[in-house]
Tab-separated table of C-alpha atoms and ligand atoms in Angstrom:
chain	number	residue	atom	x	y	z
W	30	UNK	CA	457.087	236.506	215.015
W	31	UNK	CA	459.843	235.296	217.286
W	32	UNK	CA	459.202	232.577	219.825
W	33	UNK	CA	461.250	232.271	223.028
W	34	UNK	CA	464.716	231.266	221.870
W	35	UNK	CA	465.955	228.530	224.158
W	36	UNK	CA	469.289	228.377	222.370
W	37	UNK	CA	469.952	231.981	223.423
W	38	UNK	CA	469.982	231.192	227.131
W	39	UNK	CA	473.562	231.495	228.220
W	40	UNK	CA	473.354	230.572	231.888
W	41	UNK	CA	476.403	231.044	234.022
W	42	UNK	CA	475.794	228.286	236.535
W	43	UNK	CA	478.218	229.827	239.000
W	44	UNK	CA	476.171	232.982	239.501
W	45	UNK	CA	472.769	233.447	241.081
W	46	UNK	CA	469.729	231.669	239.675
W	47	UNK	CA	467.435	234.487	240.718
W	48	UNK	CA	469.337	237.253	238.982
W	49	UNK	CA	469.913	235.119	235.887
W	50	UNK	CA	466.193	234.431	235.697
W	51	UNK	CA	465.376	238.101	236.144
W	52	UNK	CA	467.852	239.126	233.453
W	53	UNK	CA	466.306	236.577	231.168
W	54	UNK	CA	462.819	238.044	231.757
W	55	UNK	CA	464.155	241.523	231.048
W	56	UNK	CA	465.969	240.564	227.865
W	57	UNK	CA	462.924	238.639	226.627
W	58	UNK	CA	460.234	241.158	227.507
W	59	UNK	CA	461.784	244.625	227.754
W	60	UNK	CA	465.383	244.694	226.525
W	61	UNK	CA	465.351	248.501	226.525
W	62	UNK	CA	465.192	248.409	230.319
W	63	UNK	CA	468.435	246.628	230.845
W	64	UNK	CA	470.369	249.877	230.838
W	65	UNK	CA	467.947	252.031	232.814
W	66	UNK	CA	467.204	249.385	235.427
W	67	UNK	CA	470.797	249.755	236.560
W	68	UNK	CA	470.296	253.379	237.497
W	69	UNK	CA	466.882	253.065	239.110
W	70	UNK	CA	467.012	253.576	242.827
W	71	UNK	CA	464.782	250.886	244.245
W	72	UNK	CA	465.951	247.891	242.230
W	73	UNK	CA	468.936	246.352	243.903
W	74	UNK	CA	469.638	243.542	241.453
W	75	UNK	CA	472.588	244.127	239.168
W	76	UNK	CA	471.262	243.921	235.661
W	77	UNK	CA	473.592	243.456	232.755
W	78	UNK	CA	472.585	242.636	229.207
W	79	UNK	CA	472.626	239.080	227.969
W	80	UNK	CA	474.828	238.712	224.951
W	81	UNK	CA	473.457	237.871	221.551
W	82	UNK	CA	469.850	239.078	221.765
W	83	UNK	CA	469.054	239.460	218.095
W	84	UNK	CA	465.268	239.176	218.016
W	85	UNK	CA	463.101	242.050	216.845
W	86	UNK	CA	461.801	243.782	219.968
W	87	UNK	CA	458.165	243.152	220.878
W	88	UNK	CA	455.817	246.083	221.594
W	89	UNK	CA	456.491	247.469	225.061
W	90	UNK	CA	454.041	248.947	227.516
W	91	UNK	CA	453.127	252.314	225.993
W	92	UNK	CA	450.755	254.672	227.817
W	93	UNK	CA	450.351	256.879	224.726
W	94	UNK	CA	448.313	254.083	223.081
W	95	UNK	CA	445.661	254.287	225.827
W	96	UNK	CA	442.072	253.741	224.659
W	97	UNK	CA	439.330	255.176	226.839
W	98	UNK	CA	435.783	253.854	227.302
W	99	UNK	CA	433.957	255.941	229.895
W	100	UNK	CA	431.573	254.283	232.344
W	101	UNK	CA	427.944	254.839	231.206
W	102	UNK	CA	426.621	254.053	234.723
W	103	UNK	CA	428.927	255.779	237.211
W	104	UNK	CA	428.103	255.145	240.873
W	105	UNK	CA	427.620	257.614	243.714
W	106	UNK	CA	430.561	258.338	245.993
W	107	UNK	CA	430.013	256.843	249.482
W	108	UNK	CA	429.642	259.346	252.295
W	109	UNK	CA	432.453	259.674	254.812
W	110	UNK	CA	431.991	257.184	257.709
W	111	UNK	CA	429.456	255.082	255.751
W	112	UNK	CA	429.555	251.296	256.229
W	113	UNK	CA	430.277	250.673	252.544
W	114	UNK	CA	433.381	252.822	252.868
W	115	UNK	CA	434.566	250.729	255.809
W	116	UNK	CA	434.019	247.534	253.787
W	117	UNK	CA	436.881	248.539	251.427
W	118	UNK	CA	435.071	246.966	248.495
W	119	UNK	CA	434.041	250.119	246.695
W	120	UNK	CA	436.143	250.979	243.679
W	121	UNK	CA	435.854	254.072	241.527
W	122	UNK	CA	434.148	254.160	238.115
W	123	UNK	CA	437.141	253.129	236.011
W	124	UNK	CA	440.150	250.853	235.890
W	125	UNK	CA	443.174	250.364	233.665
W	126	UNK	CA	443.859	247.004	232.058
W	127	UNK	CA	446.708	245.968	229.746
W	128	UNK	CA	447.305	242.488	228.437
W	129	UNK	CA	450.606	240.929	227.438
W	130	UNK	CA	451.560	237.788	225.570
W	131	UNK	CA	454.979	236.287	224.983
W	132	UNK	CA	454.207	236.245	221.276
W	133	UNK	CA	452.940	239.802	220.788
W	134	UNK	CA	454.254	241.780	223.749
W	135	UNK	CA	452.144	244.496	225.371
W	136	UNK	CA	448.753	245.388	223.862
W	137	UNK	CA	447.327	248.914	223.885
W	138	UNK	CA	446.303	249.892	227.432
W	139	UNK	CA	442.619	250.398	228.142
W	140	UNK	CA	440.885	252.764	230.564
W	141	UNK	CA	437.455	251.180	230.960
W	142	UNK	CA	434.506	250.829	233.366
W	143	UNK	CA	435.455	249.086	236.615
W	144	UNK	CA	434.247	245.488	236.607
W	145	UNK	CA	435.131	241.815	237.007
W	146	UNK	CA	437.925	240.075	235.159
W	147	UNK	CA	437.431	236.859	233.250
W	148	UNK	CA	440.002	234.108	233.826
W	149	UNK	CA	440.257	230.413	233.087
W	150	UNK	CA	440.210	228.179	236.193
W	151	UNK	CA	443.588	226.913	234.977
W	152	UNK	CA	445.097	230.432	234.988
W	153	UNK	CA	448.653	230.446	236.283
W	154	UNK	CA	447.940	233.105	238.940
W	155	UNK	CA	445.104	231.039	240.441
W	156	UNK	CA	447.295	227.958	240.714
W	157	UNK	CA	450.875	229.092	241.188
W	158	UNK	CA	450.640	232.523	242.827
W	159	UNK	CA	452.082	234.346	239.819
W	160	UNK	CA	450.755	237.637	241.115
W	161	UNK	CA	452.316	240.815	242.434
W	162	UNK	CA	451.014	244.220	243.368
W	163	UNK	CA	451.702	247.719	244.630
W	164	UNK	CA	449.988	249.891	247.200
W	165	UNK	CA	449.893	253.660	246.831
W	166	UNK	CA	447.522	256.485	247.642
W	167	UNK	CA	446.001	259.425	245.830
W	168	UNK	CA	445.742	262.334	248.275
W	169	UNK	CA	443.309	265.288	248.148
W	170	UNK	CA	445.460	268.077	249.464
W	171	UNK	CA	444.561	270.901	251.785
W	172	UNK	CA	445.622	273.165	248.909
W	173	UNK	CA	443.006	271.483	246.669
W	174	UNK	CA	445.567	269.558	244.591
W	175	UNK	CA	445.569	265.802	243.933
W	176	UNK	CA	448.927	264.208	244.669
W	177	UNK	CA	450.742	260.905	244.554
W	178	UNK	CA	453.698	260.327	246.867
W	179	UNK	CA	456.990	259.311	245.169
W	180	UNK	CA	455.098	257.105	242.683
W	181	UNK	CA	458.231	256.378	240.621
W	182	UNK	CA	459.505	254.273	243.502
W	183	UNK	CA	456.341	252.151	243.487
W	184	UNK	CA	456.540	251.667	239.724
W	185	UNK	CA	460.205	250.640	239.952
W	186	UNK	CA	459.399	248.237	242.771
W	187	UNK	CA	456.528	246.761	240.749
W	188	UNK	CA	459.015	246.004	237.959
W	189	UNK	CA	461.318	244.340	240.482
W	190	UNK	CA	458.405	242.240	241.813
W	191	UNK	CA	457.114	241.189	238.375
W	192	UNK	CA	460.497	240.024	237.165
W	193	UNK	CA	461.045	238.073	240.422
W	194	UNK	CA	458.071	235.857	239.553
W	195	UNK	CA	458.665	235.557	235.786
W	196	UNK	CA	456.011	238.122	234.826
W	197	UNK	CA	456.903	240.450	231.961
W	198	UNK	CA	458.983	243.588	232.363
W	199	UNK	CA	457.765	247.061	231.380
W	200	UNK	CA	459.098	250.627	231.501
W	201	UNK	CA	458.081	251.897	234.980
W	202	UNK	CA	457.436	255.414	233.633
W	203	UNK	CA	454.706	254.048	231.357
W	204	UNK	CA	452.967	252.444	234.342
W	205	UNK	CA	453.190	255.758	236.171
W	206	UNK	CA	451.554	257.572	233.236
W	207	UNK	CA	448.684	255.063	233.274
W	208	UNK	CA	448.202	255.408	237.036
W	209	UNK	CA	448.248	259.202	236.755
W	210	UNK	CA	445.681	259.053	233.939
W	211	UNK	CA	443.305	256.886	236.008
W	212	UNK	CA	443.752	259.213	238.990
W	213	UNK	CA	443.058	262.269	236.837
W	214	UNK	CA	439.929	260.595	235.410
W	215	UNK	CA	438.344	259.550	238.738
W	216	UNK	CA	440.099	261.741	241.301
W	217	UNK	CA	437.989	264.887	241.032
W	218	UNK	CA	434.701	263.077	241.598
W	219	UNK	CA	435.888	260.487	244.154
W	220	UNK	CA	437.988	262.861	246.252
W	221	UNK	CA	435.720	265.930	246.390
W	222	UNK	CA	437.504	269.240	246.802
W	223	UNK	CA	435.484	269.961	249.941
W	224	UNK	CA	436.981	266.905	251.654
W	225	UNK	CA	440.679	267.784	251.934
W	226	UNK	CA	442.860	265.347	253.856
W	227	UNK	CA	441.190	262.282	252.244
W	228	UNK	CA	442.672	259.661	249.936
W	229	UNK	CA	441.932	256.786	247.569
W	230	UNK	CA	443.989	253.610	247.739
W	231	UNK	CA	445.646	252.688	244.425
W	232	UNK	CA	446.186	249.018	243.708
W	233	UNK	CA	448.231	248.182	240.593
W	234	UNK	CA	448.484	244.396	240.113
W	235	UNK	CA	449.973	242.038	237.597
W	236	UNK	CA	448.800	238.446	237.221
W	237	UNK	CA	449.731	235.588	234.921
W	238	UNK	CA	446.507	234.884	233.037
W	239	UNK	CA	448.148	232.072	231.074
W	240	UNK	CA	445.528	229.263	230.885
W	241	UNK	CA	448.121	226.497	230.681
W	242	UNK	CA	448.298	224.307	233.781
W	243	UNK	CA	451.941	223.451	233.117
W	244	UNK	CA	454.290	224.697	235.824
W	245	UNK	CA	456.298	227.088	233.729
W	246	UNK	CA	457.162	230.703	232.958
W	247	UNK	CA	453.809	232.277	231.956
W	248	UNK	CA	453.167	233.330	228.371
W	249	UNK	CA	450.174	235.576	229.098
W	250	UNK	CA	449.743	238.264	231.708
W	251	UNK	CA	447.415	241.073	232.689
W	252	UNK	CA	448.366	244.360	234.311
W	253	UNK	CA	445.538	246.277	235.931
W	254	UNK	CA	445.051	249.248	238.220
W	255	UNK	CA	442.034	250.004	240.418
W	256	UNK	CA	441.280	252.773	242.920
W	257	UNK	CA	439.447	251.847	246.109
W	258	UNK	CA	437.802	253.908	248.814
W	259	UNK	CA	439.194	253.250	252.243
W	260	UNK	CA	438.369	254.478	255.702
W	261	UNK	CA	441.677	253.436	257.257
W	262	UNK	CA	442.808	257.012	257.830
W	263	UNK	CA	440.075	257.481	260.383
W	264	UNK	CA	441.497	254.693	262.528
W	265	UNK	CA	443.357	256.217	265.426
W	266	UNK	CA	444.597	253.463	267.683
W	267	UNK	CA	444.124	254.461	271.295
W	268	UNK	CA	447.251	253.426	273.188
W	269	UNK	CA	449.073	252.793	269.921
W	270	UNK	CA	449.435	249.708	267.767
W	271	UNK	CA	449.705	246.457	269.703
W	272	UNK	CA	452.097	243.965	268.119
W	273	UNK	CA	452.307	240.224	268.674
W	274	UNK	CA	455.807	238.890	267.965
W	275	UNK	CA	455.781	235.853	265.650
W	276	UNK	CA	456.589	232.481	267.193
W	277	UNK	CA	459.320	229.978	266.303
W	278	UNK	CA	456.942	227.965	264.117
W	279	UNK	CA	456.395	230.701	261.549
W	280	UNK	CA	458.343	233.310	259.615
W	281	UNK	CA	457.324	235.699	256.855
W	282	UNK	CA	460.482	235.695	254.774
W	283	UNK	CA	463.878	234.003	254.693
W	284	UNK	CA	467.238	234.541	252.960
W	285	UNK	CA	467.005	233.327	249.380
W	286	UNK	CA	463.234	233.754	249.406
W	287	UNK	CA	461.124	236.617	248.064
W	288	UNK	CA	460.181	238.653	251.117
W	289	UNK	CA	461.699	241.756	249.489
W	290	UNK	CA	459.195	241.596	246.604
W	291	UNK	CA	455.545	242.646	246.857
W	292	UNK	CA	454.223	239.302	245.610
W	293	UNK	CA	450.883	237.895	246.792
W	294	UNK	CA	452.627	234.683	247.857
W	295	UNK	CA	454.069	236.573	250.836
W	296	UNK	CA	450.680	237.542	252.238
W	297	UNK	CA	448.173	234.657	252.034
W	298	UNK	CA	450.249	232.366	254.272
W	299	UNK	CA	450.657	235.150	256.861
W	300	UNK	CA	446.914	235.518	257.426
W	301	UNK	CA	446.677	232.646	259.921
W	302	UNK	CA	449.078	234.468	262.222
W	303	UNK	CA	447.446	237.826	261.521
W	304	UNK	CA	444.033	236.342	262.405
W	305	UNK	CA	445.440	234.936	265.655
W	306	UNK	CA	446.900	238.326	266.528
W	307	UNK	CA	443.473	239.951	266.114
W	308	UNK	CA	441.778	237.207	268.149
W	309	UNK	CA	444.254	237.769	270.965
W	310	UNK	CA	443.693	241.528	270.957
W	311	UNK	CA	446.684	242.679	268.885
W	312	UNK	CA	446.669	244.611	265.624
W	313	UNK	CA	449.578	243.110	263.702
W	314	UNK	CA	452.288	240.485	263.828
W	315	UNK	CA	455.820	241.689	264.454
W	316	UNK	CA	457.688	239.309	262.180
W	317	UNK	CA	460.871	237.909	263.693
W	318	UNK	CA	463.450	235.788	261.940
W	319	UNK	CA	465.831	233.109	263.108
W	320	UNK	CA	467.066	231.812	266.439
W	321	UNK	CA	468.208	235.220	267.617
W	322	UNK	CA	464.716	236.637	266.933
W	323	UNK	CA	465.809	239.327	264.494
W	324	UNK	CA	463.133	242.013	264.154
W	325	UNK	CA	462.018	242.468	260.539
W	326	UNK	CA	458.611	244.080	259.915
W	327	UNK	CA	455.237	244.761	261.503
W	328	UNK	CA	452.527	243.256	259.285
W	329	UNK	CA	452.830	244.983	255.926
W	330	UNK	CA	454.661	247.946	257.450
W	331	UNK	CA	458.307	248.552	258.206
W	332	UNK	CA	459.227	248.830	261.882
W	333	UNK	CA	461.274	251.533	263.608
W	334	UNK	CA	462.468	252.091	267.148
W	335	UNK	CA	464.017	255.085	268.847
W	336	UNK	CA	466.266	254.023	271.706
W	337	UNK	CA	469.263	255.226	273.643
W	338	UNK	CA	472.363	253.045	273.545
W	339	UNK	CA	474.086	252.124	276.805
W	340	UNK	CA	476.735	254.674	275.762
W	341	UNK	CA	474.039	257.358	275.699
W	342	UNK	CA	473.557	257.908	271.933
W	343	UNK	CA	469.982	258.412	270.793
W	344	UNK	CA	469.284	256.276	267.696
W	345	UNK	CA	466.495	255.780	265.149
W	346	UNK	CA	466.868	252.137	264.124
W	347	UNK	CA	465.215	249.948	261.479
W	348	UNK	CA	466.117	246.580	259.946
W	349	UNK	CA	468.548	246.752	257.009
W	350	UNK	CA	467.698	245.503	253.528
W	351	UNK	CA	470.807	243.437	252.803
W	352	UNK	CA	469.385	240.052	253.868
W	353	UNK	CA	466.440	240.670	251.495
W	354	UNK	CA	463.874	239.575	254.078
W	355	UNK	CA	462.413	243.061	254.511
W	356	UNK	CA	460.393	245.036	251.972
W	357	UNK	CA	462.066	248.225	250.723
W	358	UNK	CA	459.151	250.473	251.764
W	359	UNK	CA	458.694	253.898	250.199
W	360	UNK	CA	457.596	255.199	253.599
W	361	UNK	CA	460.627	253.564	255.270
W	362	UNK	CA	462.993	255.089	252.744
W	363	UNK	CA	461.349	258.509	253.084
W	364	UNK	CA	461.568	258.444	256.882
W	365	UNK	CA	465.247	257.503	256.737
W	366	UNK	CA	465.972	260.271	254.235
W	367	UNK	CA	464.044	262.919	256.181
W	368	UNK	CA	465.599	261.839	259.475
W	369	UNK	CA	469.120	261.921	258.004
W	370	UNK	CA	468.463	265.361	256.533
W	371	UNK	CA	466.679	266.954	259.461
W	372	UNK	CA	467.199	265.047	262.683
W	373	UNK	CA	470.865	264.072	262.761
W	374	UNK	CA	472.147	267.480	263.775
W	375	UNK	CA	469.247	268.691	265.799
W	376	UNK	CA	467.424	270.583	262.996
W	377	UNK	CA	464.102	269.143	264.168
W	378	UNK	CA	463.216	272.154	266.281
W	379	UNK	CA	464.107	271.489	269.889
W	380	UNK	CA	464.521	267.727	269.433
W	381	UNK	CA	467.788	266.103	270.455
W	382	UNK	CA	469.766	264.858	267.429
W	383	UNK	CA	469.416	261.150	266.567
W	384	UNK	CA	471.782	258.807	264.827
W	385	UNK	CA	469.981	257.049	261.932
W	386	UNK	CA	470.862	253.353	261.751
W	387	UNK	CA	469.871	250.534	259.391
W	388	UNK	CA	471.037	247.275	260.861
W	389	UNK	CA	470.041	243.846	262.098
W	390	UNK	CA	468.722	243.931	265.665
W	391	UNK	CA	466.959	241.363	267.797
W	392	UNK	CA	464.145	241.147	270.320
W	393	UNK	CA	466.599	240.626	273.157
W	394	UNK	CA	468.213	244.003	272.470
W	395	UNK	CA	464.776	245.586	272.300
W	396	UNK	CA	463.691	243.944	275.547
W	397	UNK	CA	466.873	245.067	277.302
W	398	UNK	CA	466.412	248.631	276.099
W	399	UNK	CA	462.850	248.580	277.432
W	400	UNK	CA	463.762	247.097	280.814
W	401	UNK	CA	466.678	249.500	281.248
W	402	UNK	CA	464.480	252.484	280.423
W	403	UNK	CA	466.322	253.175	277.131
W	404	UNK	CA	463.418	252.457	274.758
W	405	UNK	CA	462.047	255.838	273.712
W	406	UNK	CA	459.548	255.179	270.874
W	407	UNK	CA	458.502	252.613	268.289
W	408	UNK	CA	456.356	252.966	265.183
W	409	UNK	CA	455.193	251.115	262.078
W	410	UNK	CA	455.531	252.843	258.700
W	411	UNK	CA	453.881	251.961	255.398
W	412	UNK	CA	451.364	253.303	252.913
W	413	UNK	CA	448.364	251.443	254.375
W	414	UNK	CA	448.863	252.306	258.067
W	415	UNK	CA	450.950	255.440	257.366
W	416	UNK	CA	453.034	256.173	260.494
W	417	UNK	CA	451.441	254.482	263.503
W	418	UNK	CA	452.933	254.616	266.991
W	419	UNK	CA	453.456	251.228	268.621
W	420	UNK	CA	452.417	251.024	272.275
W	421	UNK	CA	453.109	247.403	273.124
W	422	UNK	CA	454.918	244.324	271.825
W	423	UNK	CA	454.045	240.867	273.127
W	424	UNK	CA	457.099	238.591	273.135
W	425	UNK	CA	457.499	235.196	274.864
W	426	UNK	CA	454.608	235.614	277.259
W	427	UNK	CA	455.352	239.223	278.229
W	428	UNK	CA	454.082	242.591	277.078
W	429	UNK	CA	456.904	245.044	276.391
W	430	UNK	CA	455.460	248.504	276.933
W	431	UNK	CA	456.718	251.247	274.648
W	432	UNK	CA	456.633	254.738	276.137
W	433	UNK	CA	454.135	257.026	274.445
W	434	UNK	CA	453.695	260.702	275.167
W	435	UNK	CA	451.437	263.615	274.261
W	436	UNK	CA	448.597	262.675	271.906
W	437	UNK	CA	449.654	259.037	271.875
W	438	UNK	CA	452.788	259.342	269.748
W	439	UNK	CA	456.378	259.904	270.718
W	440	UNK	CA	457.932	263.166	269.581
W	441	UNK	CA	460.100	261.693	266.814
W	442	UNK	CA	457.185	259.617	265.510
W	443	UNK	CA	454.975	262.701	265.543
W	444	UNK	CA	457.471	265.008	263.853
W	445	UNK	CA	458.279	262.511	261.060
W	446	UNK	CA	454.590	261.798	260.511
W	447	UNK	CA	453.847	265.518	260.361
W	448	UNK	CA	456.496	266.133	257.693
W	449	UNK	CA	455.210	263.265	255.531
W	450	UNK	CA	451.628	264.453	255.979
W	451	UNK	CA	452.654	267.920	254.857
W	452	UNK	CA	454.203	266.537	251.658
W	453	UNK	CA	451.300	264.169	250.888
W	454	UNK	CA	448.472	266.613	251.586
W	455	UNK	CA	450.236	269.837	250.572
W	456	UNK	CA	450.185	271.706	253.876
W	457	UNK	CA	452.371	273.100	256.687
W	458	UNK	CA	454.812	274.672	254.214
W	459	UNK	CA	455.574	271.422	252.323
W	460	UNK	CA	453.338	272.249	249.303
W	461	UNK	CA	456.062	272.305	246.668
W	462	UNK	CA	458.114	269.354	247.893
W	463	UNK	CA	459.571	267.217	245.094
W	464	UNK	CA	458.153	263.974	246.590
W	465	UNK	CA	454.625	265.211	245.959
W	466	UNK	CA	453.574	264.322	242.381
W	467	UNK	CA	450.675	266.524	241.354
W	468	UNK	CA	448.047	264.798	239.178
W	469	UNK	CA	445.804	266.594	236.684
W	470	UNK	CA	445.663	270.380	236.570
P	6	PLP	C1	453.915	247.344	251.253
P	6	PLP	C2	454.704	246.846	252.399
P	6	PLP	C3	455.436	247.704	253.245
P	6	PLP	C4	455.340	249.196	253.151
P	6	PLP	O1	455.846	249.710	251.966
P	6	PLP	P1	455.419	251.201	251.530
P	6	PLP	O2	456.067	251.360	250.207
P	6	PLP	O3	455.952	252.098	252.556
P	6	PLP	O4	453.929	251.203	251.482
P	6	PLP	C5	456.219	247.143	254.219
P	6	PLP	N1	456.294	245.811	254.386
P	6	PLP	C6	455.602	244.955	253.609
P	6	PLP	C7	455.735	243.500	253.847
P	6	PLP	C8	454.777	245.449	252.604
P	6	PLP	O5	454.073	244.613	251.855
């Protein structure tokens, strides 16, 4: 069996360390992906094969090898509005686990009873934050169907995140098949047909389980997927989400860092600020970057504003991805695509057309728009909080009020949210939309 071939590493020291390292992970752990990764939509790294890979390929992640052990003691489903639901600790009866080693590649995946993992205290993930994850939902539709929302994008992004932190590569389609299998196994019981409009939260994770304390590329990893019950959907923030802009002493992500990847290392260190925000009566941090206070994201959601330029153009604006300090959200991407398709020429019913813009913008611009009466709406968008109108942003000692109308959301926020809801829950004429991925029968 081949061991990692150090003599094969042909590093071009003039090009980027990150992309070289990622290519190395791909060629070592899933050489078959090097071609397809180029064409996938969410991975922005340019991936080209390393020359001279002659080793026999190791077994890749393969959903068709799944072994199933059903839970002999399944638990009751919590009632809607019960305290255990609010605790977000209840998982469904089963989980998926798959182990990987550098020596033997991916093992056969297992669908097994939900339960604790066993790790050595020296495990790489517990010491060096070699962990990444995804966040998706399984929706019980108003038409009775179970759906995922654009799950291929999450699986592609998971691959991007794993390779960023030297965890093994895998074919994203195989991960999707495993997620769909888990959803089909537990979905019917945990999202009862008589509770349409509900969801389970899906958490795929990968950790380095390598028990060696050496600071090095891990040689053992574990991929797992769990489904948790969540009551977040019930939360309707009166007066909208209140955001506290981050201060000069803290930022979430920086150029050359890893803010674009969904790695655990991005989140733990942000919890001090998040806790402060809650203490001070806000819901989330609005993460700014740099001396000009560039607006990046709101907590673990992307951030959008609708404003009118001084020239009179109505715009939907969100931070661009090119600096790699913002996460490429599936919700963000979907809102941009829907807005470009339906709102740029006034197709959105009687709504005025908007220009859709991805670019760097700062707090000063936002403040000016607000004080000159040009700020129209703001909202946060992500899987966890879905589309949530923002009512207020606290920046340098002042609350910037964002206009809100009707039932607490601006009209563009409401129309975009309604379209996404239709696709996710199969209603309002969106039942057959290609972004809805039907699970099971
Ligand atoms: C997960 C996440 C988002 C939202 O991404 P979605 O794919 O829309 O759920 C946005 N920002 C950060 C930092 C995130 O972790």
